[in-house]
Short mmCIF file of C-alpha atoms in Angstrom, two decimals:
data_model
loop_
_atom_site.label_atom_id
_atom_site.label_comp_id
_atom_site.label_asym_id
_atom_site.label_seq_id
_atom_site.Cartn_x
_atom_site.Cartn_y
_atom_site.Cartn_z
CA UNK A 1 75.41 89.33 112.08
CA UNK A 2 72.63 92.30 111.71
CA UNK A 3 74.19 95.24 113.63
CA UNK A 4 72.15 98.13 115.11
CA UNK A 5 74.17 99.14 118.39
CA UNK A 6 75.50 102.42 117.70
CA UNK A 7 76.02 104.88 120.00
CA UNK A 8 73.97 107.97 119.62
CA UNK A 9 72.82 106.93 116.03
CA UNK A 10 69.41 104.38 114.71
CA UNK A 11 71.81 103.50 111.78
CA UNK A 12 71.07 99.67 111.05
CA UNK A 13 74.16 97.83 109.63
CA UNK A 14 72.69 94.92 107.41
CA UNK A 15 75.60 92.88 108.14
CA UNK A 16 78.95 92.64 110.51
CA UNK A 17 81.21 90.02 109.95
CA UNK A 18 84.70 88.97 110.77
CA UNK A 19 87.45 87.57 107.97
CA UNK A 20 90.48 85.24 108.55
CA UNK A 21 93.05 88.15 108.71
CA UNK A 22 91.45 89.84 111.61
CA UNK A 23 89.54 92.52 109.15
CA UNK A 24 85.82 93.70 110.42
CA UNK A 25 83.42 93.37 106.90
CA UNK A 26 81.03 95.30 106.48
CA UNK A 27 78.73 94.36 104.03
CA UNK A 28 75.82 96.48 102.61
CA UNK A 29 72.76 94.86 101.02
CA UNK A 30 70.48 97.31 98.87
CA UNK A 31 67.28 96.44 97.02
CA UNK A 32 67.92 99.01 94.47
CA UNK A 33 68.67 98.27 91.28
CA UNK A 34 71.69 100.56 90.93
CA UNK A 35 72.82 100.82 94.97
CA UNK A 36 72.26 103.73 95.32
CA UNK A 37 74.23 105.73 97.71
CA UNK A 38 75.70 102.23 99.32
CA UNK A 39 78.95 103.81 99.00
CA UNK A 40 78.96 106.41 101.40
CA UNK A 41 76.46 104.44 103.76
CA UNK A 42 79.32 101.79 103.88
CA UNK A 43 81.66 104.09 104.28
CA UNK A 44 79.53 105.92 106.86
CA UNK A 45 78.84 102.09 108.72
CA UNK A 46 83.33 101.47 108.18
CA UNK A 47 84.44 104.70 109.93
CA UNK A 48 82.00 103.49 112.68
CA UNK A 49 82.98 100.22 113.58
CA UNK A 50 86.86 101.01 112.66
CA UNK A 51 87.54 101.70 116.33
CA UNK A 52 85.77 98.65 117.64
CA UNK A 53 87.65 95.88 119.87
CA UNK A 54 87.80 92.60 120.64
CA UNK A 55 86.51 93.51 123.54
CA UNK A 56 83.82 95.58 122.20
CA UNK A 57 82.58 92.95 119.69
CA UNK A 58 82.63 90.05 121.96
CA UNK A 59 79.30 91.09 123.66
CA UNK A 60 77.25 91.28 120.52
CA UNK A 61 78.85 88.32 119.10
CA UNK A 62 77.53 86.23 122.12
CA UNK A 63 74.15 87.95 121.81
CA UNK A 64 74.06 86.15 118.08
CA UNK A 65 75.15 82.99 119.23
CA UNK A 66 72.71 83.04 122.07
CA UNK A 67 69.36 84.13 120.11
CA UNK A 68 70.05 83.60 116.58
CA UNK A 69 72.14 80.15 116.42
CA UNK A 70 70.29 78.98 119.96
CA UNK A 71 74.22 78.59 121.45
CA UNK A 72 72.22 79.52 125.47
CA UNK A 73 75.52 78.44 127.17
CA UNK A 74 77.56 80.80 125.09
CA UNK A 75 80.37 82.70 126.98
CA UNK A 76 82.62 85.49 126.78
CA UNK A 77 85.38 83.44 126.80
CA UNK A 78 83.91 80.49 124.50
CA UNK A 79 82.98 83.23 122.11
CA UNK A 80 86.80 84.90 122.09
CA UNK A 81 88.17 81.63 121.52
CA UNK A 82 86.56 80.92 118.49
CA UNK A 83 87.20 84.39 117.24
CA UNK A 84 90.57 83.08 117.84
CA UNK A 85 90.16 79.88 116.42
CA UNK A 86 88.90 81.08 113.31
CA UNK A 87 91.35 84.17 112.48
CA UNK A 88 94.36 83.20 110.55
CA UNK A 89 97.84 82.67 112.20
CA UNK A 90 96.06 82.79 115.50
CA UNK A 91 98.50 82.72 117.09
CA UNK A 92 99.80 86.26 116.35
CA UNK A 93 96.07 87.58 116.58
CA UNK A 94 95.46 90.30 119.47
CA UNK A 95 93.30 92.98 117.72
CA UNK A 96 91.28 93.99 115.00
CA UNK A 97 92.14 96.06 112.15
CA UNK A 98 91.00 99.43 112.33
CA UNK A 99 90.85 99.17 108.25
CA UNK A 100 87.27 97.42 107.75
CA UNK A 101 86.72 95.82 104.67
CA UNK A 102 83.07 96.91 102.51
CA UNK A 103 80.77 94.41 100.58
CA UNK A 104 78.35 95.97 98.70
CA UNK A 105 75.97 93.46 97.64
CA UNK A 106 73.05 94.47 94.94
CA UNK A 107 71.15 93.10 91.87
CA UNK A 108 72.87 95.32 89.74
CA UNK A 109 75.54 98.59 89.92
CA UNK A 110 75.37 102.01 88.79
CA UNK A 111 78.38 103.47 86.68
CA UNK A 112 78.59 106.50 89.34
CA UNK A 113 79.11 103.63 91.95
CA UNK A 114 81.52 101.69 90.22
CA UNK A 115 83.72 104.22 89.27
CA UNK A 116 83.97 105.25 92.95
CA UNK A 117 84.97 101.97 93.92
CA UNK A 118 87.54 101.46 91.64
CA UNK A 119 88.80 105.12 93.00
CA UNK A 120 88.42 103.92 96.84
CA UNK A 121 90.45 100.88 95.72
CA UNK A 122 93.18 102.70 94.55
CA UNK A 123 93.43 104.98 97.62
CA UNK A 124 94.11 101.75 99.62
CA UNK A 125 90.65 101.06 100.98
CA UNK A 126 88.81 97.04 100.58
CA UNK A 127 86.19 97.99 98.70
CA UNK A 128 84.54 95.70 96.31
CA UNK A 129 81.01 95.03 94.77
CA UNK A 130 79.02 91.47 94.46
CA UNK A 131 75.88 91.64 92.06
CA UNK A 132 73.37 88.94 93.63
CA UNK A 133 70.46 87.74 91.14
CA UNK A 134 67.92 85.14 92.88
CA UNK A 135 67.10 81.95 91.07
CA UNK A 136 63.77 79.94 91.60
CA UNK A 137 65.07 76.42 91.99
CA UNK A 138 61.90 74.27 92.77
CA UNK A 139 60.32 75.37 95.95
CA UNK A 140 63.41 77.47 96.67
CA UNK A 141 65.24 80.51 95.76
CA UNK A 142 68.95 80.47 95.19
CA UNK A 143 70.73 83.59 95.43
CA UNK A 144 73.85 83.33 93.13
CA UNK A 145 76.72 85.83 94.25
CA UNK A 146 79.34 87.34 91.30
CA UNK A 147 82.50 89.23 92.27
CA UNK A 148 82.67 92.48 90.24
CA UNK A 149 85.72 93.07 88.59
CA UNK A 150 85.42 96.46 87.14
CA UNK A 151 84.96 95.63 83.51
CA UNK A 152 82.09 97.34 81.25
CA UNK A 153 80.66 99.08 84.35
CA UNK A 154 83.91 101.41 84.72
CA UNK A 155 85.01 101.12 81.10
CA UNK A 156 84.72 104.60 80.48
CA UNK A 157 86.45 105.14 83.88
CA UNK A 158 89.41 102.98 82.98
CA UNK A 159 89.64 104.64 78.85
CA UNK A 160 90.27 108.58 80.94
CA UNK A 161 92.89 106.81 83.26
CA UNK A 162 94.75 105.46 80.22
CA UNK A 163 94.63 108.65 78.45
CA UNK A 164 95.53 110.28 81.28
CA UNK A 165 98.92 107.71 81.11
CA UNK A 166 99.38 108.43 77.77
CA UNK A 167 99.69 112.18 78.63
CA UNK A 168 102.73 111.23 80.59
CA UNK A 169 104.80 109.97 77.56
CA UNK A 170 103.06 112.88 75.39
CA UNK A 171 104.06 116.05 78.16
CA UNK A 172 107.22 114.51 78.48
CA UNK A 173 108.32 114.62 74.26
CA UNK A 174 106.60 118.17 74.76
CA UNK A 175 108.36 119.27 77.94
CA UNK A 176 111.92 118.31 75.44
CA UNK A 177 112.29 114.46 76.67
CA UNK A 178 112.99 112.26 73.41
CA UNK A 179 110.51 109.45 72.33
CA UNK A 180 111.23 106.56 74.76
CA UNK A 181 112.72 103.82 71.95
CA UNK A 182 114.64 106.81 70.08
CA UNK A 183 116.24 107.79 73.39
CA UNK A 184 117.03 104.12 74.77
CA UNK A 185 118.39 103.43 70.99
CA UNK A 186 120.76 106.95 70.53
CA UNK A 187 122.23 106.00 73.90
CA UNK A 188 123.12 102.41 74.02
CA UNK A 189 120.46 101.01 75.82
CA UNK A 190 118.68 98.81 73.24
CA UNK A 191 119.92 97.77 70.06
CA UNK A 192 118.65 96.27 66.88
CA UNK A 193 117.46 92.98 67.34
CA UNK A 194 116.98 93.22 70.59
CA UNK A 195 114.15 91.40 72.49
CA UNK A 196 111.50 93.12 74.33
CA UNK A 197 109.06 91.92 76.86
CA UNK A 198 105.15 92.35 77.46
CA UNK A 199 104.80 91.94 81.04
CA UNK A 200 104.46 95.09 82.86
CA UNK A 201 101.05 96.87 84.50
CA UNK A 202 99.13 94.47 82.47
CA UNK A 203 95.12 94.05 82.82
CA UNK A 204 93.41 91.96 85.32
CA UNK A 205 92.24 89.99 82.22
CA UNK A 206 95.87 89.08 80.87
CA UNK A 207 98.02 89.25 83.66
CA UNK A 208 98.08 85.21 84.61
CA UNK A 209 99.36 84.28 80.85
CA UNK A 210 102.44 86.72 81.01
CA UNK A 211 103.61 85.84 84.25
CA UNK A 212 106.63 83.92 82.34
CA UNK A 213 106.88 86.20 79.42
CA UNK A 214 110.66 85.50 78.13
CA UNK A 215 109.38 81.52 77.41
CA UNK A 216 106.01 82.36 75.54
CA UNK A 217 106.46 84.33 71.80
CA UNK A 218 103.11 85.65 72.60
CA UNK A 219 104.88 88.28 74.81
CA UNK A 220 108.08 88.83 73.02
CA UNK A 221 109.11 90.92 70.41
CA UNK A 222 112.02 92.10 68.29
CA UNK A 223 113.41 95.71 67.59
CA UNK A 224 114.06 96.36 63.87
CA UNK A 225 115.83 99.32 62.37
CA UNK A 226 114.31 102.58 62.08
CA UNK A 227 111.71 103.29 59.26
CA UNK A 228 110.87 106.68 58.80
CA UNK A 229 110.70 108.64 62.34
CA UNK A 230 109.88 105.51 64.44
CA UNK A 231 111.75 102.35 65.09
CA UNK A 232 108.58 99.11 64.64
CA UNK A 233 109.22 95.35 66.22
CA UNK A 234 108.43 92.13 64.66
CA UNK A 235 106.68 90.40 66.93
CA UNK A 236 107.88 86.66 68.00
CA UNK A 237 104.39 85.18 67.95
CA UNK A 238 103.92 85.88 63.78
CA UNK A 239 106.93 87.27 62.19
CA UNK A 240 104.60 90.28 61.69
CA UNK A 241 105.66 93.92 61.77
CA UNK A 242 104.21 96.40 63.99
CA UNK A 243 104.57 99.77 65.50
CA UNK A 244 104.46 98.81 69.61
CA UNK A 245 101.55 100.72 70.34
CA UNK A 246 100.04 98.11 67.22
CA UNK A 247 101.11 95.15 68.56
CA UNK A 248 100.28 95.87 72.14
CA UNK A 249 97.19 96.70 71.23
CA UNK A 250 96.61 93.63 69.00
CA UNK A 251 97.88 91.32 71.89
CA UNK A 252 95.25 93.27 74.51
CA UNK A 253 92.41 92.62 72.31
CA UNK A 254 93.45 88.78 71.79
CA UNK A 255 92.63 87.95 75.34
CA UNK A 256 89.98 90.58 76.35
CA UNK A 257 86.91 88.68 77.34
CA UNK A 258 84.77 91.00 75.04
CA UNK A 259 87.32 90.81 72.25
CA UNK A 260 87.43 94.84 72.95
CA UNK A 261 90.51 96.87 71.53
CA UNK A 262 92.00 99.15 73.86
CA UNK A 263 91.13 103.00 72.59
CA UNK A 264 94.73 104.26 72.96
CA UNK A 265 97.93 103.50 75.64
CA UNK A 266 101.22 104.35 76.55
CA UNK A 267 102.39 101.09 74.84
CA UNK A 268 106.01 101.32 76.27
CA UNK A 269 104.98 101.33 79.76
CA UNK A 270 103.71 97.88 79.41
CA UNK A 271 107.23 96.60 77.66
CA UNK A 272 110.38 96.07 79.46
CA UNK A 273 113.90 94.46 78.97
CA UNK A 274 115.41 90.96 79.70
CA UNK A 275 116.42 91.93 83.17
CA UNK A 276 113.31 93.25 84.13
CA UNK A 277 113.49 97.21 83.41
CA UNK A 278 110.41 99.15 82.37
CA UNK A 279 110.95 100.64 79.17
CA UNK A 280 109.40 104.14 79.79
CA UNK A 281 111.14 103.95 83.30
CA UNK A 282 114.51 103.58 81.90
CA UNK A 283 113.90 106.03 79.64
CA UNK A 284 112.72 108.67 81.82
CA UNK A 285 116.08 108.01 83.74
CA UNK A 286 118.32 108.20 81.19
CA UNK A 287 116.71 111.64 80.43
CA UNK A 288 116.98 113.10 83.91
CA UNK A 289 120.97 111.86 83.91
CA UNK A 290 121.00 113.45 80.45
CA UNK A 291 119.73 116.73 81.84
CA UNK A 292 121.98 116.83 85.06
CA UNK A 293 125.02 116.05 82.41
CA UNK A 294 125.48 112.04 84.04
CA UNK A 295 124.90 110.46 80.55
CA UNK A 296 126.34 110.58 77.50
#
C-alpha cells in the first residue's frame, strides 16, 4: 500500500508492504533512469517505519482494505488475522522486525547506486534493486520485473574488493609469512599428489555447480612437485598444468555468464583440503603457531 502518514513529515512512501517472515518492505519506485538518490530516500522511508507495530500498522492496513480493495466490513481484528494468516510460522509471529527490507524498483541503475547497495548488503542490511522495463502487449502494458544481481553494474566495485583480498596474501609474504602452498608443503600439511578442492567463497555465478566438489574433476586438482620457486597443480578436469591462480582463473571464466576472466585473485582462498580447510586459512594458522614457537 501507498504510505503518506508520517508524523511531522509530507514524505510519501510509494509503497509499504509486509513479507512472510514478518519483515516491513519498503519499496521505492523512481522514474529516473539511473534512481537517483533512491538509496538514501529508502533508507530515509526504513529508519521511519523500523519502529512501527502491529498495532501501529493495523489502522492503515484496514484503511486499504476499506477504500482501495472495497473490503467496507473490514475490522481490526479481521485485518490482524490475516496479517497472521499470511506471515510464516504464524504461529510464533507477535511483532515486526525492526530491520525493514528496501526494493528499489527503476528502469535502469546508476553505478554510484549499485555499488552502495552491494556495500549496504554487506553491512547486514536487505537491500536489493529490480530494473522494471514496460512492454506494450496489445492494448496493454506489461511491466516485466528483473532481480539485480550485481554483475556489470558493480564490476568495477567487485575488481577493488578482490584486489583488496589479494593484498591480504601479498602484506602477509611482506610482513615475513611464507607463500601459502610453500608453507603448508615445508610443514607437513600437503604433500605431492595431493588433491585440492575449488569450493570456497565462490561467485554467485558458480557457486550451485561446486556444491559437491570432491565428485566433479571440474573442481579438483592435483599438487605436483616444485618447479622453479612455485609448486603448479594438474588439474583433474584435463591433465593440464597450471599455476593455481591459472587454473582458478581458467575455471572462473568457464562459467561466467559474459565469458569474463577475473583481473587478478587470491587463488588459494578459494581452494581448500579434503576435510574442508581453507587453504589460506590453514596457512595463516600454521604461521601464527610458527611465530608463538607451537609448530615445527
Amino acid at each position: 500500500m501507498e504510505f503518506d502518514r508520517f508524523k511531522q513529515s509530507s514524505d510519501r512512501l510509494d509503497l509499504l508492504a509486509l513479507d512472510k517472515r514478518g519483515n516491513l518492505v519498503v519499496v521505492e519506485l523512481k522514474r529516473d533512469g539511473l534512481a537517483s538518490y533512491a538509496d538514501l530516500q529508502a533508507l530515509r522511508y526504513a529508519a521511519m517505519v523500523s519502529t512501527m507495530t502491529v498495532e501501529k500498522l493495523l489502522p492503515y492496513f484496514v484503511h486499504y482494505q476499506q477504500k482501495y480493495l472495497g473490503q467496507v466490513d473490514m475490522t481490526t481484528t479481521r485485518a490482524q488475522e490475516l496479517i497472521q494468516e499470511f506471515v510464516t510460522n504464524n504461529d510464533t509471529f507477535e511483532q515486526l522486525s525492526n530491520r525493514p527490507r528496501i526494493i528499489l524498483c527503476s528502469e535502469n541503475f546508476s553505478t554510484e547506486l549499485t555499488t552502495t547497495v552491494l556495500w549496504l548488503n554487506q553491512a547486514e542490511l536487505d537491500i536489493s534493486c529490480v530494473r522494471i522495463v514496460p512492454y506494450k502487449v496489445g492494448d496493454s502494458v506489461v511491466v516485466v520485473p528483473t532481480k539485480i544481481i550485481p554483475l556489470q553494474e558493480v564490476n568495477q566495485y567487485m575488481i577493488e574488493l578482490k584486489h583488496k583480498e589479494e593484498g591480504r596474501e601479498q602484506q602477509a609474504v611482506q610482513s615475513g609469512r611464507t607463500e601459502t602452498f610453500t608453507l603448508l608443503m615445508d610443514h607437513g600439511h600437503l604433500s605431492v599428489g595431493d588433491s585440492i578442492y575449488l569450493r570456497d567463497r565462490l561467485p554467485v555465478y558458480l557457486g550451485s555447480e561446486a556444491k559437491d566438489a570432491s565428485n566433479d574433476a571440474l573442481f579438483r586438482a592435483e599438487i605436483l612437485p616444485r618447479q622453479g620457486k612455485s609448486y603448479t597443480v594438474r588439474w583433474d578436469y584435463d591433465g593440464k598444468v597450471y599455476s593455481l591462480m591459472n587454473l582458478t582463473q581458467t575455471i572462473f571464466q568457464q562459467f561466467h555468464p559474459a565469458g569474463v576472466r577475473p583481473a587478478g585473485m587470491q587463488a588459494g582462498k578459494h581452494w581448500g583440503l579434503a576435510d574442508g580447510r581453507n587453504l589460506v586459512e590453514l596457512a595463516d594458522e600454521v604461521w601464527a603457531d610458527l611465530q608463538s614457537g607451537e609448530a615445527t
